[in-house]
mmCIF file with all atom_site columns, C-alpha atoms in Angstrom:
data_model
loop_
_atom_site.group_PDB
_atom_site.id
_atom_site.type_symbol
_atom_site.label_atom_id
_atom_site.label_alt_id
_atom_site.label_comp_id
_atom_site.label_asym_id
_atom_site.label_entity_id
_atom_site.label_seq_id
_atom_site.pdbx_PDB_ins_code
_atom_site.Cartn_x
_atom_site.Cartn_y
_atom_site.Cartn_z
_atom_site.occupancy
_atom_site.B_iso_or_equiv
_atom_site.pdbx_formal_charge
_atom_site.auth_seq_id
_atom_site.auth_comp_id
_atom_site.auth_asym_id
_atom_site.auth_atom_id
_atom_site.pdbx_PDB_model_num
ATOM 1   C CA . GLU A 1 1   ? -4.327  -4.555  -12.552 1.00 62.00 ? 1448 GLU A CA 1
ATOM 2   C CA . THR A 1 2   ? -2.179  -6.849  -10.417 1.00 67.00 ? 1449 THR A CA 1
ATOM 3   C CA . GLY A 1 3   ? -2.376  -9.963  -12.581 1.00 84.00 ? 1450 GLY A CA 1
ATOM 4   C CA . VAL A 1 4   ? -4.056  -11.877 -9.760  1.00 91.00 ? 1451 VAL A CA 1
ATOM 5   C CA . THR A 1 5   ? -7.450  -13.265 -10.722 1.00 93.00 ? 1452 THR A CA 1
ATOM 6   C CA . GLN A 1 6   ? -10.187 -14.832 -8.625  1.00 95.00 ? 1453 GLN A CA 1
ATOM 7   C CA . SER A 1 7   ? -13.367 -16.695 -9.406  1.00 95.00 ? 1454 SER A CA 1
ATOM 8   C CA . PRO A 1 8   ? -16.225 -16.471 -9.006  1.00 96.00 ? 1455 PRO A CA 1
ATOM 9   C CA . THR A 1 9   ? -16.832 -12.775 -8.436  1.00 95.00 ? 1456 THR A CA 1
ATOM 10  C CA . HIS A 1 10  ? -19.949 -13.320 -6.371  1.00 95.00 ? 1457 HIS A CA 1
ATOM 11  C CA . LEU A 1 11  ? -21.469 -16.395 -4.787  1.00 95.00 ? 1458 LEU A CA 1
ATOM 12  C CA . ILE A 1 12  ? -24.581 -17.101 -2.745  1.00 97.00 ? 1459 ILE A CA 1
ATOM 13  C CA . LYS A 1 13  ? -24.787 -20.229 -0.602  1.00 97.00 ? 1460 LYS A CA 1
ATOM 14  C CA . THR A 1 14  ? -26.949 -21.500 2.238   1.00 97.00 ? 1461 THR A CA 1
ATOM 15  C CA . ARG A 1 15  ? -25.885 -22.574 5.706   1.00 97.00 ? 1462 ARG A CA 1
ATOM 16  C CA . GLY A 1 16  ? -24.284 -25.997 5.828   1.00 97.00 ? 1463 GLY A CA 1
ATOM 17  C CA . GLN A 1 17  ? -23.182 -25.994 2.211   1.00 97.00 ? 1464 GLN A CA 1
ATOM 18  C CA . GLN A 1 18  ? -19.607 -26.175 0.976   1.00 98.00 ? 1465 GLN A CA 1
ATOM 19  C CA . VAL A 1 19  ? -17.838 -23.675 -1.278  1.00 98.00 ? 1466 VAL A CA 1
ATOM 20  C CA . THR A 1 20  ? -14.633 -23.594 -3.333  1.00 98.00 ? 1467 THR A CA 1
ATOM 21  C CA . LEU A 1 21  ? -13.026 -20.313 -4.322  1.00 98.00 ? 1468 LEU A CA 1
ATOM 22  C CA . ARG A 1 22  ? -10.222 -20.085 -6.863  1.00 97.00 ? 1469 ARG A CA 1
ATOM 23  C CA . CYS A 1 23  ? -7.218  -17.853 -7.365  1.00 96.00 ? 1470 CYS A CA 1
ATOM 24  C CA . SER A 1 24  ? -4.587  -17.547 -10.083 1.00 93.00 ? 1471 SER A CA 1
ATOM 25  C CA . SER A 1 25  ? -1.474  -15.809 -8.865  1.00 88.00 ? 1472 SER A CA 1
ATOM 26  C CA . GLN A 1 26  ? 0.595   -13.231 -10.683 1.00 81.00 ? 1473 GLN A CA 1
ATOM 27  C CA . SER A 1 27  ? 3.123   -14.692 -13.088 1.00 78.00 ? 1474 SER A CA 1
ATOM 28  C CA . GLY A 1 28  ? 6.368   -15.536 -11.285 1.00 78.00 ? 1475 GLY A CA 1
ATOM 29  C CA . HIS A 1 29  ? 4.788   -15.558 -7.814  1.00 82.00 ? 1476 HIS A CA 1
ATOM 30  C CA . ASN A 1 30  ? 5.131   -18.763 -5.801  1.00 84.00 ? 1477 ASN A CA 1
ATOM 31  C CA . THR A 1 31  ? 3.215   -17.824 -2.670  1.00 88.00 ? 1478 THR A CA 1
ATOM 32  C CA . VAL A 1 32  ? -0.510  -17.333 -2.173  1.00 91.00 ? 1479 VAL A CA 1
ATOM 33  C CA . SER A 1 33  ? -2.238  -16.007 0.930   1.00 93.00 ? 1480 SER A CA 1
ATOM 34  C CA . TRP A 1 34  ? -5.972  -16.010 1.592   1.00 96.00 ? 1481 TRP A CA 1
ATOM 35  C CA . TYR A 1 35  ? -7.807  -13.388 3.619   1.00 96.00 ? 1482 TYR A CA 1
ATOM 36  C CA . GLN A 1 36  ? -11.357 -12.918 4.846   1.00 97.00 ? 1483 GLN A CA 1
ATOM 37  C CA . GLN A 1 37  ? -12.633 -9.345  4.975   1.00 95.00 ? 1484 GLN A CA 1
ATOM 38  C CA . ALA A 1 38  ? -15.898 -8.628  6.740   1.00 93.00 ? 1485 ALA A CA 1
ATOM 39  C CA . LEU A 1 39  ? -17.703 -5.393  5.968   1.00 89.00 ? 1486 LEU A CA 1
ATOM 40  C CA . GLY A 1 40  ? -15.959 -2.412  7.538   1.00 87.00 ? 1487 GLY A CA 1
ATOM 41  C CA . GLN A 1 41  ? -12.996 -4.462  8.749   1.00 91.00 ? 1488 GLN A CA 1
ATOM 42  C CA . GLY A 1 42  ? -9.476  -5.095  7.573   1.00 93.00 ? 1489 GLY A CA 1
ATOM 43  C CA . PRO A 1 43  ? -8.558  -8.391  5.912   1.00 94.00 ? 1490 PRO A CA 1
ATOM 44  C CA . GLN A 1 44  ? -7.990  -11.287 8.330   1.00 94.00 ? 1491 GLN A CA 1
ATOM 45  C CA . PHE A 1 45  ? -5.272  -13.780 7.451   1.00 92.00 ? 1492 PHE A CA 1
ATOM 46  C CA . ILE A 1 46  ? -6.632  -17.297 6.842   1.00 95.00 ? 1493 ILE A CA 1
ATOM 47  C CA . PHE A 1 47  ? -3.565  -19.167 5.585   1.00 93.00 ? 1494 PHE A CA 1
ATOM 48  C CA . GLN A 1 48  ? -0.703  -19.073 3.161   1.00 91.00 ? 1495 GLN A CA 1
ATOM 49  C CA . TYR A 1 49  ? 0.648   -21.592 0.666   1.00 91.00 ? 1496 TYR A CA 1
ATOM 50  C CA . TYR A 1 50  ? 4.216   -21.742 -0.552  1.00 86.00 ? 1497 TYR A CA 1
ATOM 51  C CA . ARG A 1 51  ? 5.257   -24.312 -3.160  1.00 84.00 ? 1498 ARG A CA 1
ATOM 52  C CA . GLU A 1 52  ? 2.090   -26.361 -2.588  1.00 89.00 ? 1499 GLU A CA 1
ATOM 53  C CA . GLU A 1 53  ? 2.495   -26.583 1.206   1.00 90.00 ? 1500 GLU A CA 1
ATOM 54  C CA . GLU A 1 54  ? 0.603   -24.670 3.892   1.00 90.00 ? 1501 GLU A CA 1
ATOM 55  C CA . ASN A 1 55  ? 3.130   -22.202 5.258   1.00 84.00 ? 1502 ASN A CA 1
ATOM 56  C CA . GLY A 1 56  ? 1.168   -20.524 8.031   1.00 86.00 ? 1503 GLY A CA 1
ATOM 57  C CA . ARG A 1 57  ? -2.371  -20.261 9.353   1.00 90.00 ? 1504 ARG A CA 1
ATOM 58  C CA . GLY A 1 58  ? -4.453  -17.667 11.153  1.00 89.00 ? 1505 GLY A CA 1
ATOM 59  C CA . ASN A 1 59  ? -7.218  -18.226 13.698  1.00 90.00 ? 1506 ASN A CA 1
ATOM 60  C CA . PHE A 1 60  ? -9.640  -20.036 11.436  1.00 95.00 ? 1507 PHE A CA 1
ATOM 61  C CA . PRO A 1 61  ? -11.235 -23.442 12.110  1.00 96.00 ? 1508 PRO A CA 1
ATOM 62  C CA . PRO A 1 62  ? -10.269 -26.577 10.164  1.00 96.00 ? 1509 PRO A CA 1
ATOM 63  C CA . ARG A 1 63  ? -13.363 -26.302 7.983   1.00 97.00 ? 1510 ARG A CA 1
ATOM 64  C CA . PHE A 1 64  ? -11.340 -23.654 6.126   1.00 97.00 ? 1511 PHE A CA 1
ATOM 65  C CA . SER A 1 65  ? -8.857  -25.560 3.991   1.00 96.00 ? 1512 SER A CA 1
ATOM 66  C CA . GLY A 1 66  ? -6.824  -24.910 0.899   1.00 95.00 ? 1513 GLY A CA 1
ATOM 67  C CA . LEU A 1 67  ? -4.701  -26.230 -1.900  1.00 95.00 ? 1514 LEU A CA 1
ATOM 68  C CA . GLN A 1 68  ? -1.962  -24.873 -4.085  1.00 94.00 ? 1515 GLN A CA 1
ATOM 69  C CA . PHE A 1 69  ? -1.223  -26.425 -7.447  1.00 91.00 ? 1516 PHE A CA 1
ATOM 70  C CA . PRO A 1 70  ? 2.091   -26.849 -9.324  1.00 90.00 ? 1517 PRO A CA 1
ATOM 71  C CA . ASN A 1 71  ? 1.280   -23.750 -11.410 1.00 86.00 ? 1518 ASN A CA 1
ATOM 72  C CA . TYR A 1 72  ? 0.878   -21.848 -8.079  1.00 85.00 ? 1519 TYR A CA 1
ATOM 73  C CA . SER A 1 73  ? -2.843  -21.302 -8.506  1.00 91.00 ? 1520 SER A CA 1
ATOM 74  C CA . SER A 1 74  ? -4.826  -21.966 -5.358  1.00 95.00 ? 1521 SER A CA 1
ATOM 75  C CA . GLU A 1 75  ? -8.193  -22.944 -3.928  1.00 97.00 ? 1522 GLU A CA 1
ATOM 76  C CA . LEU A 1 76  ? -9.912  -22.038 -0.691  1.00 98.00 ? 1523 LEU A CA 1
ATOM 77  C CA . ASN A 1 77  ? -12.504 -24.536 0.513   1.00 98.00 ? 1524 ASN A CA 1
ATOM 78  C CA . VAL A 1 78  ? -14.998 -23.817 3.264   1.00 98.00 ? 1525 VAL A CA 1
ATOM 79  C CA . ASN A 1 79  ? -17.175 -26.622 4.625   1.00 97.00 ? 1526 ASN A CA 1
ATOM 80  C CA . ALA A 1 80  ? -20.340 -26.395 6.707   1.00 97.00 ? 1527 ALA A CA 1
ATOM 81  C CA . LEU A 1 81  ? -20.902 -22.746 5.864   1.00 98.00 ? 1528 LEU A CA 1
ATOM 82  C CA . GLU A 1 82  ? -22.133 -20.442 8.615   1.00 97.00 ? 1529 GLU A CA 1
ATOM 83  C CA . LEU A 1 83  ? -23.840 -17.064 8.328   1.00 97.00 ? 1530 LEU A CA 1
ATOM 84  C CA . ASP A 1 84  ? -20.707 -15.353 9.691   1.00 96.00 ? 1531 ASP A CA 1
ATOM 85  C CA . ASP A 1 85  ? -18.708 -16.678 6.743   1.00 97.00 ? 1532 ASP A CA 1
ATOM 86  C CA . SER A 1 86  ? -20.360 -14.006 4.599   1.00 97.00 ? 1533 SER A CA 1
ATOM 87  C CA . ALA A 1 87  ? -17.471 -11.770 3.568   1.00 96.00 ? 1534 ALA A CA 1
ATOM 88  C CA . LEU A 1 88  ? -15.125 -10.718 0.806   1.00 96.00 ? 1535 LEU A CA 1
ATOM 89  C CA . TYR A 1 89  ? -12.457 -13.391 0.300   1.00 97.00 ? 1536 TYR A CA 1
ATOM 90  C CA . LEU A 1 90  ? -9.193  -12.042 -1.013  1.00 96.00 ? 1537 LEU A CA 1
ATOM 91  C CA . CYS A 1 91  ? -6.295  -13.887 -2.505  1.00 95.00 ? 1538 CYS A CA 1
ATOM 92  C CA . ALA A 1 92  ? -2.853  -12.269 -2.547  1.00 93.00 ? 1539 ALA A CA 1
ATOM 93  C CA . SER A 1 93  ? 0.242   -13.487 -4.327  1.00 90.00 ? 1540 SER A CA 1
ATOM 94  C CA . SER A 1 94  ? 3.874   -12.715 -3.654  1.00 84.00 ? 1541 SER A CA 1
ATOM 95  C CA . SER A 1 95  ? 7.314   -14.048 -4.378  1.00 77.00 ? 1542 SER A CA 1
ATOM 96  C CA . LEU A 1 96  ? 10.531  -14.659 -2.551  1.00 63.00 ? 1543 LEU A CA 1
ATOM 97  C CA . THR A 1 97  ? 12.503  -13.871 -5.659  1.00 56.00 ? 1544 THR A CA 1
ATOM 98  C CA . SER A 1 98  ? 11.102  -10.433 -6.536  1.00 47.00 ? 1545 SER A CA 1
ATOM 99  C CA . GLY A 1 99  ? 12.835  -7.204  -5.631  1.00 46.00 ? 1546 GLY A CA 1
ATOM 100 C CA . ARG A 1 100 ? 10.019  -6.395  -3.196  1.00 48.00 ? 1547 ARG A CA 1
ATOM 101 C CA . ARG A 1 101 ? 10.192  -9.808  -1.554  1.00 52.00 ? 1548 ARG A CA 1
ATOM 102 C CA . ASP A 1 102 ? 7.391   -9.243  0.923   1.00 62.00 ? 1549 ASP A CA 1
ATOM 103 C CA . THR A 1 103 ? 4.867   -7.247  -1.083  1.00 76.00 ? 1550 THR A CA 1
ATOM 104 C CA . GLN A 1 104 ? 1.567   -8.945  -1.715  1.00 83.00 ? 1551 GLN A CA 1
ATOM 105 C CA . TYR A 1 105 ? -0.651  -8.146  -4.655  1.00 88.00 ? 1552 TYR A CA 1
ATOM 106 C CA . PHE A 1 106 ? -4.341  -8.741  -4.226  1.00 92.00 ? 1553 PHE A CA 1
ATOM 107 C CA . GLY A 1 107 ? -6.909  -10.162 -6.567  1.00 93.00 ? 1554 GLY A CA 1
ATOM 108 C CA . PRO A 1 108 ? -10.340 -8.545  -6.954  1.00 92.00 ? 1555 PRO A CA 1
ATOM 109 C CA . GLY A 1 109 ? -11.920 -10.869 -4.392  1.00 94.00 ? 1556 GLY A CA 1
ATOM 110 C CA . THR A 1 110 ? -14.933 -13.145 -4.204  1.00 96.00 ? 1557 THR A CA 1
ATOM 111 C CA . ARG A 1 111 ? -17.993 -11.800 -2.401  1.00 96.00 ? 1558 ARG A CA 1
ATOM 112 C CA . LEU A 1 112 ? -19.582 -14.753 -0.552  1.00 97.00 ? 1559 LEU A CA 1
ATOM 113 C CA . THR A 1 113 ? -23.068 -14.424 0.898   1.00 97.00 ? 1560 THR A CA 1
ATOM 114 C CA . VAL A 1 114 ? -24.370 -17.188 3.168   1.00 97.00 ? 1561 VAL A CA 1
ATOM 115 C CA . LEU A 1 115 ? -28.143 -17.244 3.686   1.00 96.00 ? 1562 LEU A CA 1
ATOM 116 C CA . GLY B 2 1   ? -0.771  -9.903  21.458  1.00 70.00 ? 175  GLY B CA 1
ATOM 117 C CA . GLN B 2 2   ? -1.115  -8.289  18.070  1.00 81.00 ? 176  GLN B CA 1
ATOM 118 C CA . ASN B 2 3   ? -2.677  -4.855  17.825  1.00 91.00 ? 177  ASN B CA 1
ATOM 119 C CA . ILE B 2 4   ? -2.850  -2.296  15.047  1.00 96.00 ? 178  ILE B CA 1
ATOM 120 C CA . ASP B 2 5   ? -4.707  0.974   15.663  1.00 96.00 ? 179  ASP B CA 1
ATOM 121 C CA . GLN B 2 6   ? -5.879  3.491   13.099  1.00 97.00 ? 180  GLN B CA 1
ATOM 122 C CA . PRO B 2 7   ? -8.547  6.191   13.262  1.00 97.00 ? 181  PRO B CA 1
ATOM 123 C CA . THR B 2 8   ? -11.865 4.903   11.984  1.00 96.00 ? 182  THR B CA 1
ATOM 124 C CA . GLU B 2 9   ? -12.721 7.879   9.780   1.00 97.00 ? 183  GLU B CA 1
ATOM 125 C CA . MET B 2 10  ? -11.201 11.130  8.596   1.00 97.00 ? 184  MET B CA 1
ATOM 126 C CA . THR B 2 11  ? -12.528 13.960  6.447   1.00 97.00 ? 185  THR B CA 1
ATOM 127 C CA . ALA B 2 12  ? -10.410 16.390  4.435   1.00 97.00 ? 186  ALA B CA 1
ATOM 128 C CA . THR B 2 13  ? -10.864 18.955  1.696   1.00 97.00 ? 187  THR B CA 1
ATOM 129 C CA . GLU B 2 14  ? -9.825  18.617  -1.929  1.00 97.00 ? 188  GLU B CA 1
ATOM 130 C CA . GLY B 2 15  ? -6.339  20.065  -2.445  1.00 97.00 ? 189  GLY B CA 1
ATOM 131 C CA . ALA B 2 16  ? -5.401  19.778  1.225   1.00 97.00 ? 190  ALA B CA 1
ATOM 132 C CA . ILE B 2 17  ? -2.932  17.504  3.022   1.00 97.00 ? 191  ILE B CA 1
ATOM 133 C CA . VAL B 2 18  ? -4.021  14.691  5.334   1.00 98.00 ? 192  VAL B CA 1
ATOM 134 C CA . GLN B 2 19  ? -2.005  12.453  7.657   1.00 98.00 ? 193  GLN B CA 1
ATOM 135 C CA . ILE B 2 20  ? -3.328  9.017   8.618   1.00 98.00 ? 194  ILE B CA 1
ATOM 136 C CA . ASN B 2 21  ? -1.652  7.560   11.684  1.00 98.00 ? 195  ASN B CA 1
ATOM 137 C CA . CYS B 2 22  ? -1.071  3.936   12.590  1.00 98.00 ? 196  CYS B CA 1
ATOM 138 C CA . THR B 2 23  ? 0.283   2.546   15.849  1.00 97.00 ? 197  THR B CA 1
ATOM 139 C CA . TYR B 2 24  ? 1.099   -1.092  16.336  1.00 97.00 ? 198  TYR B CA 1
ATOM 140 C CA . GLN B 2 25  ? 2.187   -3.734  18.815  1.00 94.00 ? 199  GLN B CA 1
ATOM 141 C CA . THR B 2 26  ? 3.082   -7.044  17.223  1.00 89.00 ? 200  THR B CA 1
ATOM 142 C CA . SER B 2 27  ? 5.139   -10.073 18.201  1.00 85.00 ? 201  SER B CA 1
ATOM 143 C CA . GLY B 2 28  ? 7.300   -9.724  15.103  1.00 86.00 ? 202  GLY B CA 1
ATOM 144 C CA . PHE B 2 29  ? 8.076   -6.989  12.643  1.00 90.00 ? 203  PHE B CA 1
ATOM 145 C CA . ASN B 2 30  ? 9.574   -7.271  9.184   1.00 88.00 ? 204  ASN B CA 1
ATOM 146 C CA . GLY B 2 31  ? 7.946   -4.240  7.631   1.00 91.00 ? 205  GLY B CA 1
ATOM 147 C CA . LEU B 2 32  ? 4.842   -2.059  7.430   1.00 94.00 ? 206  LEU B CA 1
ATOM 148 C CA . PHE B 2 33  ? 2.509   -1.758  4.457   1.00 94.00 ? 207  PHE B CA 1
ATOM 149 C CA . TRP B 2 34  ? -0.012  0.843   3.458   1.00 96.00 ? 208  TRP B CA 1
ATOM 150 C CA . TYR B 2 35  ? -2.788  -0.218  1.111   1.00 96.00 ? 209  TYR B CA 1
ATOM 151 C CA . GLN B 2 36  ? -5.610  1.773   -0.460  1.00 97.00 ? 210  GLN B CA 1
ATOM 152 C CA . GLN B 2 37  ? -9.005  0.118   -0.833  1.00 95.00 ? 211  GLN B CA 1
ATOM 153 C CA . HIS B 2 38  ? -11.948 1.611   -2.654  1.00 94.00 ? 212  HIS B CA 1
ATOM 154 C CA . ALA B 2 39  ? -15.370 0.338   -1.636  1.00 89.00 ? 213  ALA B CA 1
ATOM 155 C CA . GLY B 2 40  ? -16.066 -3.114  -3.028  1.00 84.00 ? 214  GLY B CA 1
ATOM 156 C CA . GLU B 2 41  ? -12.585 -3.470  -4.488  1.00 88.00 ? 215  GLU B CA 1
ATOM 157 C CA . ALA B 2 42  ? -9.362  -5.234  -3.521  1.00 89.00 ? 216  ALA B CA 1
ATOM 158 C CA . PRO B 2 43  ? -6.599  -3.433  -1.609  1.00 92.00 ? 217  PRO B CA 1
ATOM 159 C CA . THR B 2 44  ? -3.931  -1.888  -3.827  1.00 93.00 ? 218  THR B CA 1
ATOM 160 C CA . PHE B 2 45  ? -0.340  -1.520  -2.679  1.00 91.00 ? 219  PHE B CA 1
ATOM 161 C CA . LEU B 2 46  ? 0.864   1.977   -1.782  1.00 94.00 ? 220  LEU B CA 1
ATOM 162 C CA . SER B 2 47  ? 4.069   1.592   0.213   1.00 93.00 ? 221  SER B CA 1
ATOM 163 C CA . TYR B 2 48  ? 6.252   -0.708  2.248   1.00 91.00 ? 222  TYR B CA 1
ATOM 164 C CA . ASN B 2 49  ? 8.551   0.634   5.001   1.00 94.00 ? 223  ASN B CA 1
ATOM 165 C CA . VAL B 2 50  ? 11.228  -1.576  6.480   1.00 91.00 ? 224  VAL B CA 1
ATOM 166 C CA . LEU B 2 51  ? 13.604  1.023   7.931   1.00 94.00 ? 225  LEU B CA 1
ATOM 167 C CA . ASP B 2 52  ? 12.884  4.153   9.946   1.00 96.00 ? 226  ASP B CA 1
ATOM 168 C CA . GLY B 2 53  ? 12.267  7.331   8.047   1.00 96.00 ? 227  GLY B CA 1
ATOM 169 C CA . LEU B 2 54  ? 10.164  8.879   5.343   1.00 96.00 ? 228  LEU B CA 1
ATOM 170 C CA . GLU B 2 55  ? 9.617   7.403   1.907   1.00 93.00 ? 229  GLU B CA 1
ATOM 171 C CA . GLU B 2 56  ? 8.078   9.636   -0.706  1.00 93.00 ? 230  GLU B CA 1
ATOM 172 C CA . LYS B 2 57  ? 6.252   8.459   -3.795  1.00 89.00 ? 231  LYS B CA 1
ATOM 173 C CA . GLY B 2 58  ? 4.507   11.189  -5.718  1.00 93.00 ? 232  GLY B CA 1
ATOM 174 C CA . ARG B 2 59  ? 1.610   12.625  -3.718  1.00 96.00 ? 233  ARG B CA 1
ATOM 175 C CA . PHE B 2 60  ? 1.915   9.856   -1.120  1.00 96.00 ? 234  PHE B CA 1
ATOM 176 C CA . SER B 2 61  ? 4.570   9.549   1.593   1.00 97.00 ? 235  SER B CA 1
ATOM 177 C CA . SER B 2 62  ? 4.920   7.011   4.381   1.00 97.00 ? 236  SER B CA 1
ATOM 178 C CA . PHE B 2 63  ? 6.864   7.348   7.598   1.00 98.00 ? 237  PHE B CA 1
ATOM 179 C CA . LEU B 2 64  ? 8.004   4.684   10.039  1.00 98.00 ? 238  LEU B CA 1
ATOM 180 C CA . SER B 2 65  ? 9.421   4.739   13.564  1.00 97.00 ? 239  SER B CA 1
ATOM 181 C CA . ARG B 2 66  ? 10.056  1.178   14.715  1.00 95.00 ? 240  ARG B CA 1
ATOM 182 C CA . SER B 2 67  ? 11.084  2.205   18.242  1.00 95.00 ? 241  SER B CA 1
ATOM 183 C CA . LYS B 2 68  ? 7.755   4.001   18.719  1.00 96.00 ? 242  LYS B CA 1
ATOM 184 C CA . GLY B 2 69  ? 5.643   1.416   16.877  1.00 96.00 ? 243  GLY B CA 1
ATOM 185 C CA . TYR B 2 70  ? 4.293   4.235   14.747  1.00 96.00 ? 244  TYR B CA 1
ATOM 186 C CA . SER B 2 71  ? 3.714   5.031   11.116  1.00 98.00 ? 245  SER B CA 1
ATOM 187 C CA . TYR B 2 72  ? 1.810   7.574   9.114   1.00 98.00 ? 246  TYR B CA 1
ATOM 188 C CA . LEU B 2 73  ? 0.636   7.939   5.553   1.00 98.00 ? 247  LEU B CA 1
ATOM 189 C CA . LEU B 2 74  ? 0.690   11.471  4.187   1.00 98.00 ? 248  LEU B CA 1
ATOM 190 C CA . LEU B 2 75  ? -1.485  12.364  1.229   1.00 97.00 ? 249  LEU B CA 1
ATOM 191 C CA . LYS B 2 76  ? -0.852  15.701  -0.482  1.00 97.00 ? 250  LYS B CA 1
ATOM 192 C CA . GLU B 2 77  ? -2.942  17.669  -2.976  1.00 97.00 ? 251  GLU B CA 1
ATOM 193 C CA . LEU B 2 78  ? -5.973  15.579  -2.152  1.00 97.00 ? 252  LEU B CA 1
ATOM 194 C CA . GLN B 2 79  ? -8.256  14.579  -4.984  1.00 97.00 ? 253  GLN B CA 1
ATOM 195 C CA . MET B 2 80  ? -11.809 13.301  -4.846  1.00 97.00 ? 254  MET B CA 1
ATOM 196 C CA . LYS B 2 81  ? -10.598 9.912   -6.078  1.00 96.00 ? 255  LYS B CA 1
ATOM 197 C CA . ASP B 2 82  ? -8.518  9.581   -2.897  1.00 97.00 ? 256  ASP B CA 1
ATOM 198 C CA . SER B 2 83  ? -11.742 8.901   -0.992  1.00 97.00 ? 257  SER B CA 1
ATOM 199 C CA . ALA B 2 84  ? -11.160 5.309   0.113   1.00 97.00 ? 258  ALA B CA 1
ATOM 200 C CA . SER B 2 85  ? -10.116 3.176   3.053   1.00 97.00 ? 259  SER B CA 1
ATOM 201 C CA . TYR B 2 86  ? -6.433  3.146   3.926   1.00 98.00 ? 260  TYR B CA 1
ATOM 202 C CA . LEU B 2 87  ? -5.133  -0.022  5.525   1.00 97.00 ? 261  LEU B CA 1
ATOM 203 C CA . CYS B 2 88  ? -2.037  -0.238  7.696   1.00 97.00 ? 262  CYS B CA 1
ATOM 204 C CA . ALA B 2 89  ? -0.586  -3.752  7.772   1.00 95.00 ? 263  ALA B CA 1
ATOM 205 C CA . ILE B 2 90  ? 2.398   -5.392  9.456   1.00 93.00 ? 264  ILE B CA 1
ATOM 206 C CA . ASN B 2 91  ? 4.511   -8.177  8.032   1.00 88.00 ? 265  ASN B CA 1
ATOM 207 C CA . THR B 2 92  ? 5.163   -10.109 11.230  1.00 84.00 ? 266  THR B CA 1
ATOM 208 C CA . GLY B 2 93  ? 7.453   -12.679 9.662   1.00 75.00 ? 267  GLY B CA 1
ATOM 209 C CA . GLY B 2 94  ? 7.614   -14.719 6.520   1.00 64.00 ? 268  GLY B CA 1
ATOM 210 C CA . PHE B 2 95  ? 4.581   -13.677 4.554   1.00 63.00 ? 269  PHE B CA 1
ATOM 211 C CA . LYS B 2 96  ? 2.098   -13.412 7.405   1.00 77.00 ? 270  LYS B CA 1
ATOM 212 C CA . THR B 2 97  ? 0.564   -9.958  7.295   1.00 86.00 ? 271  THR B CA 1
ATOM 213 C CA . ILE B 2 98  ? -1.755  -8.510  9.928   1.00 90.00 ? 272  ILE B CA 1
ATOM 214 C CA . PHE B 2 99  ? -4.082  -5.707  8.872   1.00 94.00 ? 273  PHE B CA 1
ATOM 215 C CA . GLY B 2 100 ? -5.609  -2.908  10.851  1.00 95.00 ? 274  GLY B CA 1
ATOM 216 C CA . ALA B 2 101 ? -9.322  -2.194  10.452  1.00 95.00 ? 275  ALA B CA 1
ATOM 217 C CA . GLY B 2 102 ? -8.556  0.667   8.088   1.00 96.00 ? 276  GLY B CA 1
ATOM 218 C CA . THR B 2 103 ? -9.236  4.398   8.029   1.00 97.00 ? 277  THR B CA 1
ATOM 219 C CA . ARG B 2 104 ? -12.057 5.620   5.844   1.00 97.00 ? 278  ARG B CA 1
ATOM 220 C CA . LEU B 2 105 ? -11.052 8.905   4.238   1.00 98.00 ? 279  LEU B CA 1
ATOM 221 C CA . PHE B 2 106 ? -13.708 11.216  2.851   1.00 97.00 ? 280  PHE B CA 1
ATOM 222 C CA . VAL B 2 107 ? -12.498 13.973  0.545   1.00 97.00 ? 281  VAL B CA 1
ATOM 223 C CA . LYS B 2 108 ? -14.963 16.829  0.130   1.00 96.00 ? 282  LYS B CA 1
ATOM 224 C CA . ALA B 2 109 ? -15.025 19.582  -2.456  1.00 94.00 ? 283  ALA B CA 1
#
């Protein structure tokens, strides 16, 4: 158990809809990163939030957006869903102040299916 | 460009030793992670190498050579529960981490 939680566990949406995924980071962690993992692939970096600001972004279109809240929890929003958005969405938290400053701890993920 | 290469699949026998290799070419390098991921679950942290050399942690060891862009994960005394995907990942700067596609390890009796 990493202390990182995500909700919901599973979600089914149709093309064109919008979805919001949520993540609560491990206590003491101030940074959250979001990843998309397609079946049989490694996680792909979407973006990272540090102290409520976007701190870096991967090669994902603007319809992928996020928020981080003062308690360091985070949301991932995806608009205009496409079939290819079907994947496991992982949230990972980390901290600049911990002994292992760069280690990320993953939540259990949200399995999104777009029909 | 950014490139991380790992074998797609490996098979080994219970009780044996297996070495999973990872080669990389990235625009930045702060450190190299190994994660274990069982099917349908989140990746779990195994090791993080920043400096060259071997780090041992119980049955698992990880090696890094920054000049060669090469790492390996060594698993000893294999157990059936070690059947999983093993992900090599590079911290390219700040907290941006790039993952390889992973190596699926099958442990047979």
